[in-house]
Amino acid sequence: MIKKLTLILFFTTSLVQSQIPNGYYDTATGNGYELKSQLFEIINNHIDQGYNALDDFYITNDIDIYYENDNTILDIYSENPSDTDPYNFSIDNSCGNYSVEGDCYNKEHIIPQSIFGSNYPMRSDAHHVLPTDGRVNGFRSAYPFGVVGQNLVSQSGISNPTQNGSKLGNNLNEGYSIGYSNIVFEPIDEFKGDIARIYFYFITRYENLISSWSSYDMFDGSSEKVLQDTFLNILINWHLNDPVSQKEIDRNNQIYLFQGNRNPFVDHPEYVEEIWSSTNDTENPSTPTNIQIFDITDNSFQLSWDSSSDNVSVDSYNIYIDNTLYANTENTSYLISGLSANTYYCINITAIDQSGNSSSFSQEDCASTLNQSTTTNELFISEYIEGSSNNKAIEIANFTGETVNLNSYSLARNINSGTNWGEMLQLEGQITNGDVHVISRGNADQQILNNSDQLSSADAISFNGDDPVGLFKDNNLIDVFGDFNGENNYANSTYVRNETILNPSINFDIDEWSFFPNNSFEFIGFHNQNLSINENIFTDLKIYPIPAIDNFINIKSNLEYHYEVFNINGVRLINESNNANSEKTIRLNSGIYFLKIYRKGSSFTKKIIIL
């Protein structure tokens, strides 16, 4: 049970707020997780100065002018606030290699890099990256922070406790730290509040990303509460018993000048209670009612429902399609898009309050989409490349009839087919009708790069065959390659969307795709779609095999037709007619060709690949 704690202020408000910019927290007006999200909006766009820039920041701003006042590096793992320090570091005493305590200082990530994959901007965020003794930093490793009991742990002969009293051992599974018994690291009392406020900052600043990262014992997997009960109790206790110091105030001010954002819990310590005391709310919201499905098309429909009630307030609603979470919204209406034509879908909705309490599922409502139209009304994924090394690319096609600005579109991967989408990659530029937009890694094969419109090393383009990739519009999934949270094995392969597919779908169907071997790049940069085919004219026509593997392709038809073959440069190679009830064999060298067939005033073009 999370204890509701009363915040005691041991310092004057004027001291803490002395350098807070006017109006900085004007929009922080809520309570509970609403306040946390408001703070996220205030602090989330800081300037990433880069990892190496921290070195210059340390020698200017992490200097001891508070204890010894000797201008050495202030290291929370070696500082002795009431006596002589066991050792000190001059500003030029940084390094990467060490043997014993006191050798040198390096960069300590209070929240371990392994949690967020060493990605930026987390890796270089000065609020949580401190200069500390290299050996103690390695000793702490990626262990959680906690209260060490009697069972101490030693590593490679290092003394424990360390020379300033920080220690590693099993968590004391009683009192305010009850609920966890594995190994933790405990700093000295002087800096416990500092650690707590760094954590509160970090889980607020990155609340939009944190639920997609690797599991960590201190975290509960949510994006709101974030901290598991035991560690929330520990950090609140440390926060209250080690109030904000002048050192923290000064460092917060300097970080604001350095990277443009502040730690709200240094400026306003009362925010901790205002946000996390709401976790005492255990009452579930009422169940949403009166679900309506209307404005049904071949790939979308509109939803509406009556609002739920709660003892505090309803924060949002989760929408489930066929028992799978589709979207979260604060509204009581929603447009469901990216559906498959002529398909039956069932909808459930739950209400979520500010404390994360969920209602029961609503009564199910179901409807079927219309038969597929003959037009395309949305962008879709047209090619997926997961080749060797960094040969990874996603191609997006536009056959909507208009130029589409990509500001509203993004990609994300479902990491290792887990339960969450990873960090979004914003798409850039625009796509003209009939064209494609290729996103690839910057160190991919030159053939991929020659056809790329956007280069990135972001998480979304770091898939490995078991990571479904989703196309999002306004943060809503509209198309996907791979089964979300399912079995996926598409490594070392290229998949091209079949030409008959007209629209995106959130339900992955491997039959919509054609497979090609590892490092097949000849299809990247263009996509064909048969939008103008009069199916009544060409239904008898059969073209096979696709792709061709023995330098020939067959055309079989019950009616007469005329055909042309063009190479990839547009040069016409064949111009012939064929009789009804015949089969024509065309022999071609390996490459990419375009077959154009004419009949009764209509025509269509098909891409032919000869392997």
Coordinates of C-alpha atoms in Angstrom, one line a residue:
M1 CA 0.0 0.0 0.0
I2 CA 1.3 3.4 -0.9
K3 CA 1.5 5.6 2.1
K4 CA 0.0 9.1 1.8
L5 CA 2.8 11.3 3.3
T6 CA 2.6 14.9 4.3
L7 CA 5.2 17.1 2.8
I8 CA 7.2 19.2 5.3
L9 CA 9.1 22.1 3.8
F10 CA 12.5 22.7 5.4
F11 CA 13.4 25.7 3.2
T12 CA 11.9 28.9 2.1
T13 CA 9.8 29.2 -1.0
S14 CA 11.7 32.2 -2.2
L15 CA 15.0 30.4 -2.0
V16 CA 13.8 27.5 -4.2
Q17 CA 12.0 29.6 -6.7
S18 CA 14.7 32.3 -7.0
Q19 CA 15.6 31.6 -10.6
I20 CA 12.4 29.9 -12.0
P21 CA 11.5 31.8 -15.2
N22 CA 8.2 33.7 -14.9
G23 CA 5.3 31.7 -16.1
Y24 CA 7.3 28.4 -16.4
Y25 CA 4.8 26.4 -14.4
D26 CA 1.6 28.4 -15.3
T27 CA 0.0 25.4 -17.0
A28 CA 0.8 23.0 -14.1
T29 CA -2.7 23.3 -12.6
G30 CA -3.9 19.7 -12.2
N31 CA -3.6 17.0 -9.6
G32 CA -2.4 13.4 -9.8
Y33 CA -1.3 12.1 -13.1
E34 CA -2.9 15.0 -14.9
L35 CA -0.4 17.2 -13.2
K36 CA 2.4 14.8 -14.2
S37 CA 1.4 15.0 -17.8
Q38 CA 1.2 18.8 -17.6
L39 CA 4.8 18.9 -16.3
F40 CA 5.8 16.5 -19.1
E41 CA 4.5 19.1 -21.7
I42 CA 6.5 21.8 -19.9
I43 CA 9.9 20.0 -19.7
N44 CA 9.9 17.6 -22.7
N45 CA 11.5 19.6 -25.4
H46 CA 14.9 20.2 -23.9
I47 CA 18.0 20.7 -26.1
D48 CA 20.2 17.6 -26.3
Q49 CA 23.7 19.0 -26.1
G50 CA 25.3 15.6 -26.7
Y51 CA 27.2 13.2 -24.4
N52 CA 30.6 14.8 -24.6
A53 CA 29.2 18.2 -23.7
L54 CA 28.6 16.9 -20.1
D55 CA 32.3 17.0 -19.5
D56 CA 32.4 20.8 -19.8
F57 CA 29.2 21.1 -17.8
Y58 CA 30.8 19.1 -14.9
I59 CA 34.0 21.1 -14.6
T60 CA 31.9 24.3 -14.5
N61 CA 28.9 23.3 -12.5
D62 CA 29.6 20.1 -10.5
I63 CA 32.2 21.8 -8.3
D64 CA 32.4 21.5 -4.5
I65 CA 31.6 24.9 -3.2
Y66 CA 29.3 23.5 -0.5
Y67 CA 31.3 21.2 1.7
E68 CA 35.1 21.5 1.4
N69 CA 34.7 24.5 -0.9
D70 CA 37.9 23.4 -2.7
N71 CA 36.6 23.5 -6.3
T72 CA 37.1 19.7 -6.8
I73 CA 34.5 17.6 -8.5
L74 CA 31.5 17.1 -6.2
D75 CA 30.9 13.3 -6.3
I76 CA 27.9 11.9 -4.3
Y77 CA 29.7 8.5 -4.0
S78 CA 32.8 9.9 -2.3
E79 CA 31.6 13.1 -0.6
N80 CA 31.8 13.0 3.2
P81 CA 29.6 15.9 4.3
S82 CA 30.6 16.0 7.9
D83 CA 34.3 15.0 7.7
T84 CA 37.3 14.9 5.4
D85 CA 36.6 13.3 2.0
P86 CA 38.4 9.9 1.5
Y87 CA 39.6 11.3 -1.8
N88 CA 38.9 14.1 -4.3
F89 CA 39.0 14.6 -8.0
S90 CA 40.4 17.6 -9.8
I91 CA 38.5 18.7 -12.9
D92 CA 40.9 17.0 -15.2
N93 CA 40.8 13.6 -13.4
S94 CA 38.1 12.0 -15.6
C95 CA 38.8 8.7 -17.3
G96 CA 37.3 5.5 -18.6
N97 CA 39.6 3.0 -17.0
Y98 CA 40.0 2.5 -13.2
S99 CA 41.2 -0.1 -10.7
V100 CA 40.3 1.1 -7.3
E101 CA 38.2 3.8 -5.7
G102 CA 39.7 7.2 -6.1
D103 CA 41.4 6.5 -9.5
C104 CA 39.1 8.8 -11.5
Y105 CA 35.6 9.9 -12.1
N106 CA 33.2 9.2 -15.0
K107 CA 29.6 9.5 -15.9
E108 CA 27.0 7.8 -13.7
H109 CA 23.5 7.3 -15.2
I110 CA 21.2 7.3 -12.1
I111 CA 18.6 5.6 -14.3
P112 CA 20.8 2.8 -16.0
Q113 CA 21.4 3.2 -19.7
S114 CA 20.4 -0.4 -20.3
I115 CA 16.8 0.5 -19.5
F116 CA 16.5 2.9 -22.4
G117 CA 19.0 1.2 -24.7
S118 CA 21.6 4.0 -24.4
N119 CA 19.4 6.1 -26.6
Y120 CA 19.3 9.9 -26.8
P121 CA 18.3 12.3 -25.4
M122 CA 18.1 10.1 -22.2
R123 CA 21.8 9.2 -22.4
S124 CA 23.0 12.8 -22.3
D125 CA 20.3 14.4 -20.0
A126 CA 22.3 16.3 -17.4
H127 CA 19.5 16.0 -14.9
H128 CA 20.3 12.3 -14.3
V129 CA 23.9 11.9 -15.4
L130 CA 26.3 12.8 -12.6
P131 CA 30.1 12.7 -12.2
T132 CA 31.0 9.9 -9.8
D133 CA 33.9 7.7 -8.8
G134 CA 34.4 5.2 -11.7
R135 CA 34.8 2.2 -9.5
V136 CA 31.8 2.9 -7.4
N137 CA 29.8 3.6 -10.5
G138 CA 30.8 0.1 -11.8
F139 CA 30.0 -1.4 -8.4
R140 CA 26.5 0.1 -8.4
S141 CA 26.1 -1.2 -12.0
A142 CA 22.4 -1.2 -13.0
Y143 CA 21.0 -2.2 -9.6
P144 CA 18.0 -0.4 -8.3
F145 CA 18.3 2.1 -5.4
G146 CA 17.0 0.9 -2.1
V147 CA 17.7 0.3 1.6
V148 CA 20.5 -2.2 2.2
G149 CA 20.1 -4.6 5.1
Q150 CA 22.7 -6.8 6.7
N151 CA 23.6 -8.9 3.6
L152 CA 26.3 -6.8 1.9
V153 CA 27.6 -7.8 -1.6
S154 CA 31.3 -7.4 -2.6
Q155 CA 32.6 -7.3 -6.1
S156 CA 36.2 -8.0 -7.2
G157 CA 37.6 -7.3 -3.7
I158 CA 36.0 -3.8 -3.4
S159 CA 35.3 -2.7 0.2
N160 CA 31.6 -2.6 1.1
P161 CA 30.4 -0.2 2.4
T162 CA 32.4 2.1 0.1
Q163 CA 34.7 4.7 1.5
N164 CA 32.0 7.3 2.0
G165 CA 29.4 4.8 3.2
S166 CA 27.5 4.0 0.1
K167 CA 26.8 0.3 0.0
L168 CA 25.4 -2.6 -2.1
G169 CA 23.4 -5.5 -0.7
N170 CA 20.0 -7.1 -0.4
N171 CA 17.1 -4.7 0.1
L172 CA 15.8 -4.5 3.7
N173 CA 12.4 -6.2 3.3
E174 CA 10.7 -4.4 6.2
G175 CA 9.5 -1.0 7.2
Y176 CA 9.1 1.6 4.4
S177 CA 11.2 -0.5 2.1
I178 CA 9.1 -3.7 2.4
G179 CA 8.2 -5.6 -0.7
Y180 CA 11.6 -6.3 -2.4
S181 CA 14.5 -8.5 -1.3
N182 CA 17.0 -8.5 -4.2
I183 CA 20.2 -6.5 -4.5
V184 CA 20.0 -2.7 -4.3
F185 CA 22.4 0.2 -4.0
E186 CA 22.1 2.7 -1.1
P187 CA 23.7 6.2 -1.2
I188 CA 24.5 8.1 2.0
D189 CA 21.6 10.0 3.6
E190 CA 22.9 13.4 2.4
F191 CA 22.1 12.6 -1.2
K192 CA 19.0 10.3 -1.0
G193 CA 16.6 13.1 -1.7
D194 CA 18.7 14.1 -4.7
I195 CA 18.4 10.6 -6.1
A196 CA 14.6 10.6 -5.5
R197 CA 14.0 13.9 -7.2
I198 CA 16.1 12.8 -10.2
Y199 CA 13.9 9.7 -10.5
F200 CA 10.7 11.8 -10.3
Y201 CA 12.1 14.1 -13.0
F202 CA 13.1 11.2 -15.2
I203 CA 9.8 9.3 -15.1
T204 CA 8.0 12.6 -15.8
R205 CA 10.2 13.8 -18.6
Y206 CA 10.0 10.5 -20.5
E207 CA 6.5 9.4 -19.6
N208 CA 5.7 9.1 -23.3
L209 CA 8.5 6.5 -23.8
I210 CA 9.0 4.7 -20.6
S211 CA 6.4 2.0 -21.0
S212 CA 8.2 0.7 -24.2
W213 CA 11.6 0.3 -22.6
S214 CA 13.2 -2.8 -21.1
S215 CA 11.8 -4.1 -17.8
Y216 CA 13.4 -2.7 -14.6
D217 CA 12.6 -3.8 -11.1
M218 CA 12.0 -0.2 -10.0
F219 CA 9.3 0.3 -12.7
D220 CA 5.8 -1.2 -12.9
G221 CA 5.5 -1.0 -16.7
S222 CA 3.0 1.9 -16.7
S223 CA 3.6 5.4 -18.1
E224 CA 1.7 7.2 -15.3
K225 CA 2.6 5.8 -11.9
V226 CA 5.8 4.1 -13.3
L227 CA 7.4 3.2 -9.9
Q228 CA 6.7 -0.1 -8.3
D229 CA 5.1 0.3 -4.8
T230 CA 8.2 -0.6 -2.8
F231 CA 10.4 1.9 -4.7
L232 CA 7.8 4.6 -4.7
N233 CA 7.6 4.4 -0.9
I234 CA 11.4 4.4 -0.7
L235 CA 11.9 7.5 -3.0
I236 CA 9.0 9.4 -1.3
N237 CA 10.7 8.7 2.1
W238 CA 14.1 9.9 0.8
H239 CA 12.5 13.0 -0.8
L240 CA 10.8 14.0 2.5
N241 CA 13.7 13.3 4.8
D242 CA 16.4 14.9 2.6
P243 CA 14.9 18.2 1.4
V244 CA 16.1 20.1 -1.6
S245 CA 19.6 21.5 -1.0
Q246 CA 21.2 24.7 -2.3
K247 CA 23.4 22.4 -4.4
E248 CA 20.4 21.0 -6.2
I249 CA 18.9 24.4 -6.7
D250 CA 22.1 25.8 -8.2
R251 CA 22.5 22.7 -10.4
N252 CA 18.9 22.9 -11.6
N253 CA 19.4 26.5 -12.6
Q254 CA 22.6 25.7 -14.5
I255 CA 21.0 22.8 -16.3
Y256 CA 18.2 25.1 -17.4
L257 CA 20.8 27.4 -19.0
F258 CA 22.6 24.3 -20.5
Q259 CA 19.8 22.3 -22.0
G260 CA 16.6 24.4 -21.5
N261 CA 14.5 22.5 -19.0
R262 CA 14.2 22.2 -15.3
N263 CA 13.5 19.5 -12.6
P264 CA 10.0 20.4 -11.4
F265 CA 10.5 18.5 -8.1
V266 CA 13.5 20.7 -7.2
D267 CA 11.5 23.8 -7.9
H268 CA 8.2 22.5 -6.4
P269 CA 8.8 19.6 -4.0
E270 CA 5.1 19.6 -3.2
Y271 CA 4.4 18.2 -6.7
V272 CA 5.6 14.7 -5.5
E273 CA 2.7 14.4 -3.1
E274 CA 0.2 16.1 -5.4
I275 CA 1.0 13.5 -8.1
W276 CA 1.6 10.2 -6.3
S277 CA -0.7 10.5 -3.4
S278 CA -3.5 10.0 -5.9
T279 CA -2.4 6.3 -6.1
N280 CA -4.5 5.8 -2.9
D281 CA -7.6 6.0 -5.2
T282 CA -8.6 2.4 -5.8
E283 CA -12.2 3.0 -7.0
N284 CA -12.9 1.9 -10.6
P285 CA -14.8 4.2 -13.0
S286 CA -18.2 3.1 -14.2
T287 CA -18.5 1.1 -17.3
P288 CA -19.0 2.9 -20.6
T289 CA -22.5 2.5 -22.1
N290 CA -24.5 3.0 -25.3
I291 CA -21.8 2.2 -27.8
Q292 CA -22.8 3.2 -31.3
I293 CA -21.1 2.2 -34.6
F294 CA -22.1 4.3 -37.6
D295 CA -20.7 5.9 -40.9
I296 CA -19.4 2.5 -42.0
T297 CA -17.1 2.3 -45.0
D298 CA -15.0 -0.4 -46.5
N299 CA -12.1 0.4 -44.2
S300 CA -13.4 2.5 -41.4
F301 CA -16.4 3.4 -39.1
Q302 CA -17.2 6.0 -36.4
L303 CA -17.7 5.1 -32.7
S304 CA -19.5 7.0 -30.0
W305 CA -20.4 6.1 -26.4
D306 CA -21.8 7.7 -23.2
S307 CA -19.2 9.0 -20.7
S308 CA -18.3 7.1 -17.5
S309 CA -18.2 8.5 -14.0
D310 CA -15.6 8.2 -11.3
N311 CA -15.0 9.3 -7.7
V312 CA -12.1 11.6 -8.8
S313 CA -12.3 11.9 -12.6
V314 CA -12.2 9.8 -15.7
D315 CA -8.9 10.3 -17.6
S316 CA -9.4 8.4 -20.8
Y317 CA -10.9 5.4 -22.6
N318 CA -9.3 2.3 -24.1
I319 CA -10.9 1.0 -27.3
Y320 CA -10.5 -2.7 -28.0
I321 CA -11.1 -4.3 -31.4
D322 CA -11.7 -8.1 -31.2
N323 CA -10.2 -8.0 -27.6
T324 CA -7.0 -6.3 -28.7
L325 CA -6.2 -2.7 -27.6
Y326 CA -6.6 -0.4 -30.6
A327 CA -6.4 3.1 -29.2
N328 CA -6.7 5.3 -26.1
T329 CA -8.6 8.6 -26.2
E330 CA -9.9 11.3 -23.9
N331 CA -13.0 11.8 -26.0
T332 CA -16.3 9.8 -26.2
S333 CA -16.1 9.4 -30.0
Y334 CA -13.5 8.0 -32.3
L335 CA -12.8 7.2 -35.9
I336 CA -11.6 3.6 -36.4
S337 CA -9.6 3.4 -39.7
G338 CA -7.3 1.0 -41.4
L339 CA -9.8 -1.9 -41.3
S340 CA -10.2 -4.7 -43.9
A341 CA -13.1 -4.6 -46.3
N342 CA -16.1 -7.0 -45.8
T343 CA -14.8 -7.9 -42.3
Y344 CA -16.7 -8.4 -39.1
Y345 CA -15.4 -6.4 -36.1
C346 CA -16.4 -6.3 -32.4
I347 CA -15.8 -3.3 -30.1
N348 CA -15.3 -3.1 -26.3
I349 CA -14.4 0.0 -24.3
T350 CA -13.1 0.6 -20.8
A351 CA -12.7 3.8 -18.8
I352 CA -9.5 4.7 -17.0
D353 CA -9.2 7.2 -14.2
Q354 CA -6.2 9.3 -13.1
S355 CA -4.9 6.6 -10.8
G356 CA -4.9 4.0 -13.5
N357 CA -8.0 2.2 -12.2
S358 CA -10.0 0.6 -15.0
S359 CA -13.7 -0.1 -15.5
S360 CA -15.0 -3.4 -16.6
F361 CA -15.5 -4.0 -20.3
S362 CA -18.5 -2.4 -21.9
Q363 CA -21.1 -4.4 -23.6
E364 CA -19.8 -5.6 -27.0
D365 CA -21.0 -3.9 -30.2
C366 CA -20.2 -5.4 -33.6
A367 CA -20.5 -4.4 -37.3
S368 CA -19.1 -5.4 -40.7
T369 CA -17.2 -3.1 -43.0
L370 CA -18.5 -2.7 -46.6
N371 CA -17.1 -4.5 -49.6
Q372 CA -13.8 -3.1 -50.8
S373 CA -13.9 0.0 -53.0
T374 CA -11.9 0.4 -56.2
T375 CA -10.1 3.5 -54.9
T376 CA -7.3 4.1 -52.4
N377 CA -8.0 6.7 -49.7
E378 CA -4.9 6.3 -47.4
L379 CA -1.2 5.8 -47.5
F380 CA 0.0 2.2 -46.9
I381 CA 3.2 0.2 -46.4
S382 CA 4.3 -1.1 -49.8
E383 CA 7.6 -2.7 -49.0
Y384 CA 9.5 -4.2 -46.0
I385 CA 13.3 -4.9 -46.2
E386 CA 15.0 -6.7 -43.4
G387 CA 18.3 -7.7 -45.0
S388 CA 21.8 -8.4 -43.6
S389 CA 23.5 -6.0 -41.3
N390 CA 22.0 -2.5 -41.6
N391 CA 20.0 -3.2 -44.8
K392 CA 16.6 -2.2 -43.4
A393 CA 14.0 -0.1 -45.1
I394 CA 10.3 0.7 -45.1
E395 CA 8.5 2.0 -48.2
I396 CA 5.3 4.0 -48.0
A397 CA 3.1 4.3 -51.1
N398 CA 0.6 7.0 -52.1
F399 CA -2.3 6.2 -54.5
T400 CA -4.9 8.6 -53.0
G401 CA -5.0 10.8 -56.0
E402 CA -3.5 13.8 -54.1
T403 CA -0.1 14.9 -52.8
V404 CA 0.0 14.0 -49.1
N405 CA 2.0 15.9 -46.4
L406 CA 3.7 13.5 -44.0
N407 CA 3.5 15.7 -40.9
S408 CA 0.7 13.5 -39.5
Y409 CA 2.5 10.2 -40.2
S410 CA 5.0 8.2 -38.2
L411 CA 6.5 4.7 -37.9
A412 CA 7.1 2.6 -34.8
R413 CA 8.1 -1.0 -34.2
N414 CA 6.6 -3.5 -31.8
I415 CA 9.9 -4.5 -30.1
N416 CA 10.4 -8.2 -30.0
S417 CA 6.6 -8.6 -30.6
G418 CA 6.0 -7.3 -27.1
T419 CA 3.0 -5.5 -25.6
N420 CA 3.8 -1.9 -26.6
W421 CA 4.9 0.1 -29.6
G422 CA 8.3 1.7 -29.4
E423 CA 9.3 5.3 -29.9
M424 CA 7.7 7.0 -32.9
L425 CA 9.7 8.1 -35.9
Q426 CA 8.1 11.2 -37.5
L427 CA 8.0 11.0 -41.3
E428 CA 9.3 14.0 -43.3
G429 CA 8.3 15.8 -46.5
Q430 CA 5.4 14.8 -48.8
I431 CA 4.5 12.1 -51.3
T432 CA 3.0 12.9 -54.6
N433 CA 0.3 10.7 -56.0
G434 CA 1.7 7.4 -57.5
D435 CA 5.0 7.9 -55.7
V436 CA 6.6 6.3 -52.6
H437 CA 8.5 7.5 -49.6
V438 CA 11.4 5.2 -48.5
I439 CA 12.8 5.3 -44.9
S440 CA 16.1 3.5 -44.4
R441 CA 19.1 3.3 -42.1
G442 CA 21.9 5.7 -43.1
N443 CA 24.5 2.9 -43.5
A444 CA 22.4 0.6 -45.7
D445 CA 23.4 -0.7 -49.1
Q446 CA 24.0 2.0 -51.7
Q447 CA 21.1 0.6 -53.8
I448 CA 18.8 1.3 -50.9
L449 CA 20.3 4.7 -50.2
N450 CA 19.9 5.7 -53.8
N451 CA 16.1 5.3 -53.5
S452 CA 15.7 6.6 -49.9
D453 CA 13.9 9.8 -49.0
Q454 CA 14.6 9.7 -45.3
L455 CA 17.6 8.3 -43.4
S456 CA 17.3 7.4 -39.7
S457 CA 18.9 5.2 -37.1
A458 CA 15.8 5.6 -34.8
D459 CA 14.2 2.8 -33.0
A460 CA 11.4 2.4 -35.6
I461 CA 13.9 1.5 -38.3
S462 CA 15.9 -0.9 -36.1
F463 CA 13.7 -4.0 -36.6
N464 CA 15.2 -7.5 -36.7
G465 CA 12.5 -9.6 -38.3
D466 CA 10.6 -10.3 -35.1
D467 CA 9.5 -6.7 -34.7
P468 CA 6.2 -5.7 -36.4
V469 CA 6.4 -2.2 -37.9
G470 CA 3.3 0.0 -37.8
L471 CA 2.3 3.1 -39.9
F472 CA 0.6 5.7 -37.7
K473 CA -1.5 8.7 -38.6
D474 CA -2.0 11.2 -35.8
N475 CA -0.6 8.5 -33.5
N476 CA -3.3 6.0 -34.5
L477 CA -2.3 2.8 -36.2
I478 CA -3.5 2.6 -39.8
D479 CA -1.3 -0.2 -41.3
V480 CA 1.1 -2.8 -40.1
F481 CA 3.7 -5.4 -41.3
G482 CA 3.7 -8.3 -38.9
D483 CA 1.4 -9.5 -36.1
F484 CA 1.4 -7.2 -33.1
N485 CA 2.4 -9.1 -29.9
G486 CA 2.4 -12.3 -32.1
E487 CA 4.7 -14.8 -33.7
N488 CA 6.9 -13.0 -36.3
N489 CA 9.9 -14.3 -38.2
Y490 CA 10.6 -12.1 -41.2
A491 CA 14.4 -11.7 -40.9
N492 CA 16.7 -11.8 -43.9
S493 CA 13.9 -11.1 -46.4
T494 CA 12.1 -8.6 -48.6
Y495 CA 8.3 -8.4 -48.7
V496 CA 6.5 -6.3 -51.4
R497 CA 2.8 -5.5 -51.1
N498 CA 0.8 -7.1 -53.9
E499 CA -0.5 -4.8 -56.6
T500 CA -4.1 -5.7 -55.9
I501 CA -4.0 -4.2 -52.4
L502 CA -5.7 -0.8 -52.4
N503 CA -5.7 0.3 -48.8
P504 CA -3.9 -0.2 -45.5
S505 CA -5.1 -2.6 -42.8
I506 CA -4.4 -2.9 -39.1
N507 CA -4.9 -6.7 -39.4
F508 CA -1.7 -8.2 -40.9
D509 CA -2.3 -10.7 -43.7
I510 CA 0.8 -12.3 -45.1
D511 CA -1.2 -13.2 -48.2
E512 CA -1.2 -9.5 -49.2
W513 CA 2.6 -9.7 -49.6
S514 CA 5.1 -11.3 -52.0
F515 CA 8.3 -12.8 -50.5
F516 CA 11.8 -12.2 -52.0
P517 CA 15.2 -13.5 -50.7
N518 CA 17.6 -11.8 -48.4
N519 CA 19.0 -8.5 -49.8
S520 CA 16.5 -8.2 -52.6
F521 CA 16.6 -4.4 -53.3
E522 CA 15.5 -4.2 -56.9
F523 CA 11.9 -3.3 -56.0
I524 CA 12.7 -0.3 -53.7
G525 CA 11.7 3.2 -54.8
F526 CA 8.5 2.4 -56.8
H527 CA 5.3 0.5 -56.4
N528 CA 2.6 -0.6 -58.9
Q529 CA -1.1 -0.7 -58.2
N530 CA -3.8 -1.9 -60.5
L531 CA -6.4 0.7 -59.7
S532 CA -7.9 1.2 -63.2
I533 CA -8.4 -2.4 -64.1
N534 CA -11.8 -3.3 -65.5
E535 CA -12.0 -6.7 -63.8
N536 CA -14.8 -7.9 -66.1
I537 CA -12.5 -7.5 -69.1
F538 CA -9.4 -9.2 -67.6
T539 CA -10.7 -11.9 -65.2
D540 CA -9.8 -14.7 -67.6
L541 CA -6.1 -13.5 -67.9
K542 CA -3.5 -15.5 -66.1
I543 CA 0.2 -14.4 -65.8
Y544 CA 2.6 -16.8 -64.2
P545 CA 4.9 -17.7 -62.5
I546 CA 5.4 -14.5 -60.4
P547 CA 8.3 -14.0 -59.8
A548 CA 9.7 -15.8 -62.8
I549 CA 12.8 -17.9 -62.0
D550 CA 13.8 -19.6 -65.4
N551 CA 13.9 -16.5 -67.7
F552 CA 10.3 -16.9 -68.9
I553 CA 6.8 -15.8 -68.1
N554 CA 3.5 -17.2 -69.4
I555 CA 0.3 -15.4 -70.4
K556 CA -2.8 -17.5 -70.8
S557 CA -6.1 -16.0 -71.9
N558 CA -9.5 -17.1 -73.2
L559 CA -9.8 -13.9 -75.3
E560 CA -7.5 -12.2 -77.8
Y561 CA -5.3 -9.3 -76.5
H562 CA -2.4 -7.1 -77.4
Y563 CA 0.7 -6.7 -75.2
E564 CA 3.9 -4.7 -74.8
V565 CA 7.0 -5.4 -72.7
F566 CA 9.2 -2.5 -71.4
N567 CA 12.4 -2.6 -69.5
I568 CA 13.0 -0.6 -66.4
N569 CA 14.3 2.3 -68.4
G570 CA 11.0 2.5 -70.4
V571 CA 12.4 1.0 -73.6
R572 CA 9.8 -1.2 -75.4
L573 CA 11.2 -4.6 -76.1
I574 CA 8.1 -6.5 -77.4
N575 CA 4.9 -5.3 -79.2
E576 CA 2.7 -8.2 -80.2
S577 CA -0.9 -9.5 -80.3
N578 CA -2.1 -12.9 -79.2
N579 CA -5.1 -15.0 -80.2
A580 CA -7.9 -16.3 -77.9
N581 CA -7.6 -19.6 -76.1
S582 CA -3.9 -19.5 -76.3
E583 CA -0.8 -19.5 -74.0
K584 CA 2.1 -17.2 -74.8
T585 CA 5.6 -17.8 -73.4
I586 CA 7.9 -14.7 -73.2
R587 CA 11.6 -15.2 -72.6
L588 CA 13.6 -12.5 -70.9
N589 CA 16.9 -12.0 -69.2
S590 CA 17.1 -11.4 -65.4
G591 CA 15.8 -8.0 -64.5
I592 CA 12.7 -5.9 -63.9
Y593 CA 10.1 -5.4 -66.7
F594 CA 6.7 -3.9 -67.2
L595 CA 4.0 -5.9 -69.1
K596 CA 1.2 -3.8 -70.5
I597 CA -1.9 -5.6 -71.8
Y598 CA -4.7 -4.1 -74.0
R599 CA -8.2 -5.3 -74.6
K600 CA -11.4 -3.6 -75.7
G601 CA -10.2 -0.1 -75.1
S602 CA -8.9 -0.9 -71.6
S603 CA -5.4 -1.7 -70.4
F604 CA -3.4 -2.5 -67.3
T605 CA 0.3 -2.7 -66.4
K606 CA 2.0 -5.3 -64.3
K607 CA 5.6 -5.4 -63.0
I608 CA 7.4 -8.5 -64.0
I609 CA 10.5 -9.8 -62.1
I610 CA 12.8 -12.3 -63.7
L611 CA 15.2 -13.8 -61.1

